[in-house]
Amino acid sequence: MSKVEFSPSLMTMDLDKFKEQITFLNDKVDSYHIDIMDGHYVPNITLSPWFIEELRKITDLPMSAHLMVTNPSLWVQQLVDMKCEWICMHAEVLDGLAFRLIDQIHDAGLKAGIVLNPETPIEMLFPYIELLDKITIMTIDPGFAGQRFIESTLDKIVALRELREEKGYNYVIEMDGSSNRKSFKRIDAAGPDIYIVGRSGLFGLDEDISKAFAIMAKDYEDMTGKTIK
């Protein structure tokens, strides 16, 4: 991936301004991040595959479904049927399921991703890492927006970049959690390919999405010396 990409986490957007915010962001960002929670793997219940169907009506950008669910096998086929471009599952619930579900996603011509919680080591991925299209590193505990940034998780991003270069793997590296002015410089030093931005980094900066995006872009440039798209 030649440049850093930005993917808004839509569970933190203002759903009263759904069409307005998505229409504006379509020309500004690279993809959309859709959190799907079952109320079991994490206590919250948020977006659903239905949300992706609604989003399709007003955007052509790729979508990435983040399955924070206890049994991903119950959800993957729905997302495959919707042609969700990225389907990302938590490594912590994949024992005995990983190869079958990754193959199911790939057989549909879609991309398979794995998500790691802050305390989960990258070694958990090694049995199937060469099959992955994306690895997402949680920099907060999953399930709640607005948590503190866990800086030690950035070491995993660095390790995954080094491993990709050494082994010739093709996955992209994504970070998820508290990506904002306070953390942009540290994240940039670790070097992920994709930033997920939510309430603290984008949607909570101003009620007007155009102003919020301008603030985010300035924050990123101020802290990294780089520009967004």
XYZ file of N, CA and C in Angstrom:
687
model
N 0.856 -1.188 0.000
C 0.000 0.000 0.000
C 0.889 1.234 0.000
N 0.697 2.129 -0.950
C 1.619 3.232 -1.150
C 1.339 4.424 -0.247
N 0.150 4.539 0.303
C -0.176 5.674 1.157
C -1.039 5.208 2.317
N -1.054 6.022 3.362
C -1.914 5.731 4.494
C -3.373 5.990 4.113
N -4.247 5.095 4.518
C -5.667 5.241 4.241
C -6.432 5.525 5.530
N -7.603 6.152 5.370
C -8.461 6.465 6.507
C -9.831 5.818 6.316
N -10.315 5.192 7.395
C -11.572 4.462 7.353
C -12.420 4.856 8.557
N -13.439 5.688 8.378
C -14.270 6.102 9.510
C -15.049 4.925 10.118
N -15.078 4.904 11.442
C -15.863 3.914 12.168
C -17.287 4.435 12.301
N -18.205 3.832 11.585
C -19.531 4.422 11.437
C -20.431 4.233 12.648
N -20.019 3.408 13.618
C -20.834 3.301 14.822
C -20.760 4.589 15.650
N -19.766 5.436 15.346
C -19.607 6.682 16.102
C -20.154 7.901 15.362
N -20.727 7.698 14.180
C -21.256 8.822 13.417
C -22.608 9.258 13.986
N -23.093 10.395 13.516
C -24.421 10.884 13.879
C -25.417 10.267 12.903
N -26.146 9.260 13.362
C -27.059 8.558 12.455
C -28.233 9.426 12.011
N -28.499 10.516 12.738
C -29.524 11.455 12.276
C -29.079 12.183 11.013
N -27.746 12.183 10.770
C -27.191 12.848 9.591
C -26.504 11.831 8.690
N -27.046 10.641 8.659
C -26.414 9.518 7.953
C -26.082 9.873 6.503
N -27.075 10.275 5.734
C -26.852 10.534 4.312
C -25.928 11.725 4.116
N -26.123 12.771 4.901
C -25.295 13.975 4.782
C -23.821 13.661 5.052
N -23.561 12.910 6.110
C -22.181 12.636 6.478
C -21.509 11.681 5.493
N -22.215 10.657 5.071
C -21.629 9.707 4.120
C -21.385 10.382 2.770
N -22.329 11.182 2.319
C -22.164 11.866 1.030
C -20.922 12.746 1.037
N -20.690 13.428 2.140
C -19.489 14.253 2.239
C -18.230 13.382 2.276
N -18.239 12.349 3.087
C -17.033 11.536 3.284
C -16.665 10.704 2.056
N -17.614 10.447 1.187
C -17.342 9.613 0.010
C -16.146 10.104 -0.797
N -15.932 11.403 -0.828
C -14.830 11.973 -1.608
C -13.571 12.215 -0.772
N -13.645 11.867 0.516
C -12.551 12.215 1.419
C -11.801 11.008 1.973
N -12.492 9.880 2.139
C -11.891 8.729 2.818
C -11.752 7.566 1.844
N -11.190 6.475 2.330
C -10.854 5.350 1.450
C -11.784 4.152 1.599
N -12.409 4.016 2.753
C -13.314 2.893 3.013
C -14.136 3.234 4.243
N -15.085 2.355 4.579
C -15.893 2.521 5.783
C -15.754 1.287 6.665
N -15.680 1.541 7.966
C -15.510 0.495 8.974
C -16.845 0.302 9.689
N -17.377 -0.918 9.615
C -18.677 -1.211 10.206
C -18.507 -2.224 11.323
N -18.729 -1.787 12.559
C -18.636 -2.671 13.724
C -19.934 -3.428 13.897
N -19.830 -4.748 13.945
C -20.994 -5.604 14.171
C -20.766 -6.346 15.484
N -21.586 -6.042 16.492
C -21.436 -6.613 17.824
C -22.686 -7.409 18.185
N -22.474 -8.551 18.847
C -23.598 -9.451 19.124
C -24.123 -9.375 20.556
N -23.515 -8.530 21.397
C -23.953 -8.460 22.787
C -23.420 -9.577 23.645
N -22.584 -10.455 23.075
C -21.995 -11.582 23.817
C -20.475 -11.472 23.845
N -19.862 -11.403 22.667
C -18.403 -11.239 22.640
C -18.006 -9.934 23.309
N -18.777 -8.895 23.038
C -18.705 -7.632 23.774
C -20.133 -7.307 24.218
N -20.297 -6.559 25.316
C -21.649 -6.353 25.846
C -22.538 -5.458 25.014
N -21.975 -4.665 24.129
C -22.782 -3.758 23.308
C -23.351 -4.469 22.090
N -24.407 -3.907 21.555
C -24.962 -4.311 20.265
C -24.985 -3.057 19.398
N -24.337 -3.112 18.225
C -24.276 -1.898 17.405
C -24.858 -2.135 16.030
N -24.038 -2.008 15.006
C -24.525 -2.090 13.631
C -24.753 -3.541 13.234
N -25.352 -3.737 12.070
C -25.694 -5.081 11.608
C -25.453 -5.162 10.109
N -25.509 -6.368 9.537
C -25.397 -6.468 8.076
C -26.420 -5.605 7.341
N -27.575 -5.405 7.933
C -28.580 -4.534 7.318
C -28.020 -3.147 7.052
N -27.187 -2.654 7.968
C -26.600 -1.325 7.824
C -25.780 -1.247 6.537
N -25.092 -2.320 6.197
C -24.289 -2.350 4.972
C -25.195 -2.209 3.745
N -26.340 -2.861 3.775
C -27.276 -2.737 2.655
C -27.717 -1.285 2.471
N -27.978 -0.589 3.568
C -28.382 0.810 3.484
C -27.231 1.686 2.987
N -26.038 1.388 3.450
C -24.859 2.156 3.055
C -24.584 2.014 1.563
N -24.830 0.836 1.030
C -24.605 0.578 -0.398
C -25.391 1.546 -1.286
N -26.505 2.033 -0.779
C -27.368 2.887 -1.583
C -26.741 4.255 -1.840
N -25.760 4.639 -1.016
C -25.225 5.992 -1.154
C -23.696 6.032 -1.232
N -23.057 4.891 -1.401
C -21.606 4.901 -1.565
C -21.131 3.724 -2.398
N -20.020 3.957 -3.084
C -19.348 2.886 -3.815
C -18.025 2.516 -3.149
N -17.727 3.123 -2.009
C -16.463 2.838 -1.334
C -16.469 1.430 -0.723
N -15.303 0.820 -0.608
C -15.220 -0.496 0.041
C -15.678 -0.421 1.498
N -16.221 -1.523 1.956
C -16.675 -1.626 3.344
C -15.938 -2.752 4.037
N -15.631 -2.508 5.308
C -14.932 -3.500 6.115
C -15.780 -3.809 7.338
N -16.254 -5.042 7.440
C -17.065 -5.460 8.578
C -16.159 -6.034 9.657
N -16.253 -5.475 10.853
C -15.482 -5.932 12.013
C -16.429 -6.726 12.898
N -16.274 -8.048 12.875
C -17.176 -8.936 13.602
C -16.711 -9.122 15.039
N -17.320 -8.373 15.951
C -17.090 -8.583 17.384
C -18.206 -9.491 17.888
N -18.080 -10.771 17.516
C -19.136 -11.745 17.779
C -18.520 -13.041 18.297
N -19.306 -13.797 19.041
C -18.820 -15.045 19.618
C -18.680 -16.130 18.577
N -19.611 -16.177 17.619
C -19.592 -17.227 16.599
C -19.624 -16.598 15.206
N -18.459 -16.287 14.628
C -18.439 -15.618 13.323
C -19.046 -16.447 12.207
N -19.075 -17.755 12.354
C -19.637 -18.597 11.288
C -21.116 -18.304 11.054
N -21.804 -17.716 12.046
C -23.210 -17.360 11.884
C -23.403 -16.075 11.091
N -22.312 -15.334 10.883
C -22.402 -14.017 10.271
C -21.716 -13.921 8.913
N -20.718 -14.748 8.697
C -19.884 -14.590 7.503
C -20.692 -14.727 6.222
N -21.583 -15.708 6.140
C -22.310 -15.914 4.898
C -23.203 -14.722 4.556
N -23.808 -14.090 5.567
C -24.606 -12.895 5.302
C -23.758 -11.817 4.636
N -22.549 -11.651 5.134
C -21.658 -10.622 4.599
C -21.123 -11.010 3.226
N -20.911 -12.296 3.019
C -20.513 -12.785 1.702
C -21.621 -12.493 0.691
N -22.858 -12.766 1.071
C -23.990 -12.535 0.171
C -24.127 -11.052 -0.197
N -23.728 -10.183 0.726
C -23.782 -8.742 0.473
C -22.559 -8.220 -0.263
N -21.598 -9.101 -0.512
C -20.342 -8.717 -1.166
C -19.604 -7.642 -0.371
N -19.620 -7.766 0.938
C -18.843 -6.868 1.785
C -17.362 -7.107 1.487
N -16.663 -6.059 1.088
C -15.313 -6.226 0.531
C -14.320 -6.841 1.511
N -14.414 -6.461 2.791
C -13.530 -6.993 3.825
C -14.389 -7.597 4.929
N -14.065 -8.817 5.324
C -14.750 -9.454 6.453
C -13.678 -9.816 7.468
N -13.749 -9.174 8.635
C -12.676 -9.283 9.626
C -13.210 -9.918 10.905
N -12.528 -10.947 11.360
C -12.967 -11.740 12.505
C -11.921 -11.704 13.603
N -12.351 -11.869 14.837
C -11.417 -11.884 15.957
C -10.720 -13.232 16.067
N -9.403 -13.178 16.171
C -8.614 -14.406 16.300
C -9.013 -15.200 17.541
N -9.447 -14.505 18.572
C -9.717 -15.151 19.860
C -10.892 -16.125 19.811
N -11.738 -16.064 18.772
C -12.906 -16.954 18.693
C -12.819 -17.904 17.501
N -11.641 -18.035 16.894
C -11.541 -18.781 15.636
C -10.972 -20.186 15.775
N -10.746 -20.656 16.947
C -10.176 -21.995 17.102
C -11.068 -23.034 16.428
N -10.523 -23.720 15.438
C -11.280 -24.723 14.699
C -12.112 -24.174 13.561
N -12.069 -22.842 13.357
C -12.892 -22.212 12.326
C -12.079 -21.431 11.300
N -10.848 -21.091 11.624
C -10.100 -20.093 10.844
C -9.968 -20.459 9.374
N -9.478 -21.643 9.071
C -9.214 -22.001 7.675
C -10.511 -22.076 6.875
N -11.546 -22.646 7.472
C -12.822 -22.783 6.753
C -13.418 -21.411 6.438
N -13.421 -20.505 7.406
C -14.035 -19.201 7.191
C -13.206 -18.330 6.250
N -11.902 -18.394 6.378
C -11.052 -17.644 5.446
C -11.267 -18.144 4.025
N -11.327 -19.449 3.850
C -11.585 -20.010 2.518
C -12.962 -19.600 2.005
N -13.951 -19.580 2.877
C -15.309 -19.194 2.481
C -15.323 -17.756 1.953
N -14.604 -16.895 2.610
C -14.519 -15.494 2.182
C -13.769 -15.379 0.855
N -12.640 -16.056 0.761
C -11.842 -15.987 -0.470
C -12.552 -16.618 -1.654
N -13.279 -17.704 -1.421
C -14.003 -18.365 -2.507
C -15.057 -17.451 -3.124
N -15.507 -16.459 -2.353
C -16.491 -15.498 -2.849
C -15.824 -14.292 -3.503
N -14.492 -14.305 -3.581
C -13.769 -13.201 -4.191
C -13.619 -11.997 -3.286
N -13.774 -12.206 -1.976
C -13.685 -11.128 -0.999
C -12.405 -11.264 -0.178
N -12.164 -10.311 0.700
C -10.915 -10.277 1.450
C -11.153 -10.617 2.918
N -10.241 -11.409 3.470
C -10.373 -11.889 4.846
C -9.385 -11.180 5.760
N -9.903 -10.700 6.881
C -9.053 -10.041 7.862
C -9.207 -10.670 9.231
N -8.190 -10.480 10.052
C -8.210 -10.949 11.430
C -7.910 -9.772 12.339
N -8.613 -9.729 13.476
C -8.469 -8.664 14.464
C -7.851 -9.248 15.724
N -6.911 -8.508 16.313
C -6.262 -8.926 17.552
C -6.574 -7.948 18.672
N -7.056 -8.455 19.795
C -7.244 -7.640 20.986
C -5.896 -7.169 21.535
N -5.897 -6.134 22.374
C -4.624 -5.601 22.864
C -3.720 -6.630 23.532
N -4.289 -7.593 24.238
C -3.474 -8.569 24.961
C -3.157 -9.816 24.143
N -3.652 -9.903 22.907
C -3.444 -11.092 22.089
C -2.155 -10.961 21.275
N -1.244 -11.924 21.389
C 0.025 -11.833 20.649
C -0.159 -12.160 19.169
N 0.704 -11.619 18.330
C 0.600 -11.884 16.899
C 0.887 -13.344 16.576
N 1.551 -14.049 17.476
C 1.856 -15.472 17.237
C 0.595 -16.305 17.060
N -0.533 -15.838 17.578
C -1.786 -16.577 17.411
C -2.166 -16.697 15.934
N -1.676 -15.768 15.108
C -2.022 -15.767 13.688
C -1.134 -16.674 12.846
N -0.039 -17.115 13.379
C 0.985 -17.759 12.558
C 0.502 -18.984 11.778
N -0.430 -19.804 12.296
C -0.860 -20.958 11.496
C -1.483 -20.593 10.153
N -2.065 -19.380 10.036
C -2.762 -19.018 8.803
C -2.432 -17.608 8.318
N -1.363 -17.026 8.828
C -1.068 -15.624 8.523
C -0.844 -15.383 7.029
N -0.308 -16.392 6.323
C -0.032 -16.202 4.898
C -1.316 -16.106 4.069
N -2.454 -16.460 4.656
C -3.735 -16.397 3.951
C -4.444 -15.055 4.108
N -3.937 -14.210 4.984
C -4.686 -13.022 5.381
C -4.465 -11.844 4.434
N -5.545 -11.101 4.229
C -5.492 -9.871 3.441
C -5.331 -8.638 4.326
N -5.752 -8.753 5.576
C -5.646 -7.614 6.503
C -5.517 -8.127 7.929
N -4.717 -7.413 8.720
C -4.626 -7.661 10.156
C -4.913 -6.350 10.859
N -5.889 -6.388 11.762
C -6.277 -5.197 12.513
C -5.797 -5.320 13.948
N -5.059 -4.316 14.393
C -4.569 -4.277 15.758
C -5.461 -3.343 16.571
N -6.119 -3.895 17.585
C -6.917 -3.069 18.483
C -5.982 -2.323 19.421
N -6.107 -0.997 19.425
C -5.299 -0.177 20.327
C -6.117 0.281 21.539
N -7.334 -0.252 21.638
C -8.169 -0.142 22.828
C -8.837 -1.497 23.022
N -9.456 -1.726 24.182
C -10.254 -2.932 24.345
C -11.474 -2.847 23.430
N -11.896 -3.968 22.845
C -13.002 -3.917 21.881
C -14.350 -3.666 22.544
N -15.237 -3.005 21.786
C -16.619 -2.916 22.203
C -17.088 -1.562 22.684
N -16.171 -0.660 22.990
C -16.559 0.644 23.507
C -15.727 1.730 22.856
N -16.380 2.792 22.410
C -15.654 3.952 21.894
C -15.183 4.814 23.050
N -14.142 5.609 22.790
C -13.722 6.609 23.758
C -12.798 6.116 24.850
N -12.204 4.953 24.698
C -11.291 4.447 25.722
C -9.888 5.025 25.548
N -9.055 4.796 26.568
C -7.687 5.297 26.486
C -6.889 4.482 25.480
N -5.947 5.137 24.848
C -5.067 4.533 23.857
C -4.019 3.674 24.558
N -3.865 2.420 24.124
C -2.902 1.489 24.721
C -1.657 1.481 23.845
N -0.674 2.254 24.243
C 0.479 2.506 23.388
C 1.285 1.246 23.089
N 1.325 0.304 24.018
C 2.130 -0.906 23.820
C 1.658 -1.736 22.636
N 0.404 -1.545 22.205
C -0.105 -2.310 21.063
C 0.598 -1.933 19.767
N 1.205 -0.759 19.734
C 1.890 -0.319 18.518
C 3.085 -1.202 18.185
N 3.639 -1.866 19.194
C 4.760 -2.779 18.941
C 4.345 -3.896 17.990
N 3.078 -4.288 18.053
C 2.599 -5.353 17.163
C 2.540 -4.879 15.713
N 2.209 -3.607 15.518
C 2.198 -3.058 14.156
C 3.599 -3.091 13.574
N 4.576 -2.661 14.356
C 5.973 -2.680 13.907
C 6.396 -4.107 13.578
N 6.070 -5.056 14.463
C 6.455 -6.454 14.247
C 5.803 -7.021 12.993
N 4.549 -6.661 12.744
C 3.852 -7.167 11.555
C 4.425 -6.574 10.276
N 4.861 -5.328 10.313
C 5.518 -4.746 9.136
C 6.828 -5.474 8.840
N 7.601 -5.716 9.872
C 8.877 -6.400 9.685
C 8.674 -7.818 9.176
N 7.674 -8.506 9.710
C 7.383 -9.876 9.283
C 6.909 -9.905 7.834
N 6.079 -8.944 7.454
C 5.594 -8.856 6.070
C 6.748 -8.683 5.097
N 7.682 -7.830 5.457
C 8.829 -7.591 4.585
C 9.726 -8.824 4.511
N 9.917 -9.476 5.657
C 10.799 -10.640 5.705
C 10.227 -11.830 4.937
N 8.913 -12.061 5.075
C 8.285 -13.261 4.516
C 7.585 -13.019 3.181
N 7.414 -11.768 2.796
C 6.715 -11.476 1.557
C 5.218 -11.647 1.649
N 4.645 -11.493 2.846
C 3.200 -11.596 3.010
C 2.514 -10.390 2.363
N 1.219 -10.529 2.106
C 0.489 -9.501 1.368
C -0.559 -8.756 2.191
N -0.663 -9.032 3.482
C -1.684 -8.371 4.296
C -1.378 -6.874 4.465
N -2.450 -6.095 4.625
C -2.303 -4.710 5.058
C -2.530 -4.673 6.563
N -1.989 -3.635 7.196
C -2.056 -3.515 8.650
C -2.923 -2.317 9.007
N -3.899 -2.561 9.856
C -4.870 -1.547 10.248
C -4.816 -1.367 11.764
N -5.026 -0.137 12.229
C -5.137 0.093 13.661
C -6.534 0.598 13.982
N -7.043 0.190 15.154
C -8.418 0.510 15.518
C -8.477 0.919 16.988
N -8.734 2.224 17.228
C -8.976 2.664 18.588
C -8.243 3.929 18.978
N -9.013 4.962 19.331
C -8.469 6.230 19.836
C -7.408 6.819 18.922
N -7.721 6.863 17.640
C -6.843 7.497 16.661
C -7.242 8.963 16.563
N -6.391 9.848 17.088
C -6.735 11.265 17.172
C -5.474 12.107 17.323
N -5.662 13.376 17.571
C -4.515 14.294 17.643
C -3.475 13.827 18.669
N -3.942 13.324 19.800
C -3.031 12.906 20.860
C -2.182 11.696 20.471
N -2.697 10.871 19.588
C -1.998 9.614 19.265
C -1.434 9.554 17.852
N -1.776 10.499 16.974
C -1.366 10.425 15.572
C 0.148 10.265 15.420
N 0.922 11.008 16.177
C 2.373 10.954 16.018
C 2.915 9.578 16.364
N 2.416 8.986 17.442
C 2.882 7.657 17.864
C 2.426 6.577 16.875
N 1.211 6.713 16.380
C 0.718 5.739 15.401
C 1.536 5.817 14.119
N 1.788 7.041 13.672
C 2.560 7.239 12.445
C 3.941 6.599 12.553
N 4.560 6.687 13.716
C 5.884 6.086 13.904
C 5.831 4.570 13.782
N 4.711 3.962 14.190
C 4.570 2.504 14.072
C 4.317 2.084 12.625
N 3.592 2.926 11.873
C 3.452 2.713 10.436
C 2.366 1.783 9.951
N 1.122 1.882 10.472
C 0.041 1.088 9.884
C -0.327 1.599 8.499
N -1.018 0.769 7.727
C -1.482 1.168 6.398
C -2.826 1.875 6.452
N -3.649 1.527 7.446
C -5.009 2.051 7.541
C -5.275 2.540 8.957
N -5.755 3.776 9.073
C -6.202 4.341 10.337
C -7.728 4.242 10.383
N -8.265 3.660 11.440
C -9.696 3.773 11.700
C -9.897 4.983 12.606
N -10.782 5.874 12.209
C -11.057 7.075 12.998
C -12.519 7.068 13.430
N -12.731 7.409 14.695
C -14.076 7.377 15.236
C -14.490 8.692 15.851
N -15.009 8.615 17.057
C -15.553 9.815 17.697
C -14.458 10.815 18.065
N -13.397 10.342 18.685
C -12.374 11.279 19.167
C -11.520 11.833 18.035
N -11.426 11.099 16.934
C -10.581 11.543 15.835
C -11.318 12.244 14.719
N -12.660 12.054 14.648
C -13.416 12.643 13.536
C -14.795 13.129 13.967
N -15.713 12.202 14.216
C -17.120 12.571 14.337
C -17.422 13.469 15.536
N -16.605 13.401 16.578
C -16.857 14.221 17.757
C -16.191 15.576 17.729
N -15.513 15.906 16.641
C -14.759 17.158 16.587
C -15.627 18.367 16.266
N -16.741 18.147 15.574
C -17.680 19.224 15.254
C -18.968 18.587 14.755
N -20.088 19.247 14.988
C -21.365 18.726 14.500
C -21.436 18.745 12.981
N -20.744 19.695 12.359
C -20.681 19.794 10.896
C -19.570 18.876 10.402
N -19.904 17.875 9.601
C -18.922 16.875 9.195
C -17.785 17.482 8.373
N -18.072 18.515 7.599
C -17.002 19.139 6.816
C -15.996 19.826 7.733
N -16.491 20.468 8.786
C -15.594 21.101 9.755
C -14.840 20.051 10.558
N -15.529 18.983 10.919
C -14.883 17.913 11.681
C -13.753 17.284 10.886
N -13.999 17.069 9.600
C -12.957 16.469 8.770
C -11.766 17.417 8.616
N -12.055 18.682 8.458
C -10.970 19.665 8.330
C -10.113 19.700 9.596
N -10.749 19.598 10.750
C -10.001 19.562 12.007
C -9.139 18.311 12.070
N -9.718 17.161 11.702
C -8.953 15.917 11.717
C -7.749 16.000 10.784
N -7.957 16.518 9.589
C -6.871 16.620 8.615
C -5.759 17.521 9.134
N -6.134 18.621 9.777
C -5.129 19.526 10.335
C -4.405 18.869 11.504
N -5.150 18.173 12.347
C -4.524 17.463 13.468
C -3.490 16.459 12.963
N -3.858 15.712 11.937
C -2.947 14.711 11.386
C -1.709 15.372 10.793
N -1.919 16.457 10.041
C -0.780 17.144 9.440
C 0.122 17.773 10.507
N -0.497 18.392 11.527
C 0.288 19.011 12.591
C 1.165 17.994 13.310
N 0.616 16.799 13.540
C 1.314 15.820 14.361
C 2.269 14.926 13.567
N 2.061 14.811 12.262
C 2.899 13.891 11.462
C 3.672 14.584 10.346
N 3.258 15.796 9.989
C 3.875 16.470 8.850
C 3.387 15.954 7.513
N 2.338 15.130 7.525
C 1.791 14.538 6.304
C 0.377 15.027 6.083
N -0.077 14.915 4.839
C -1.428 15.359 4.514
C -2.315 14.164 4.212
N -3.614 14.372 4.391
C -4.607 13.342 4.092
C -5.112 13.535 2.674
N -4.962 12.541 1.857
C -5.586 12.463 0.532
C -5.642 13.799 -0.182
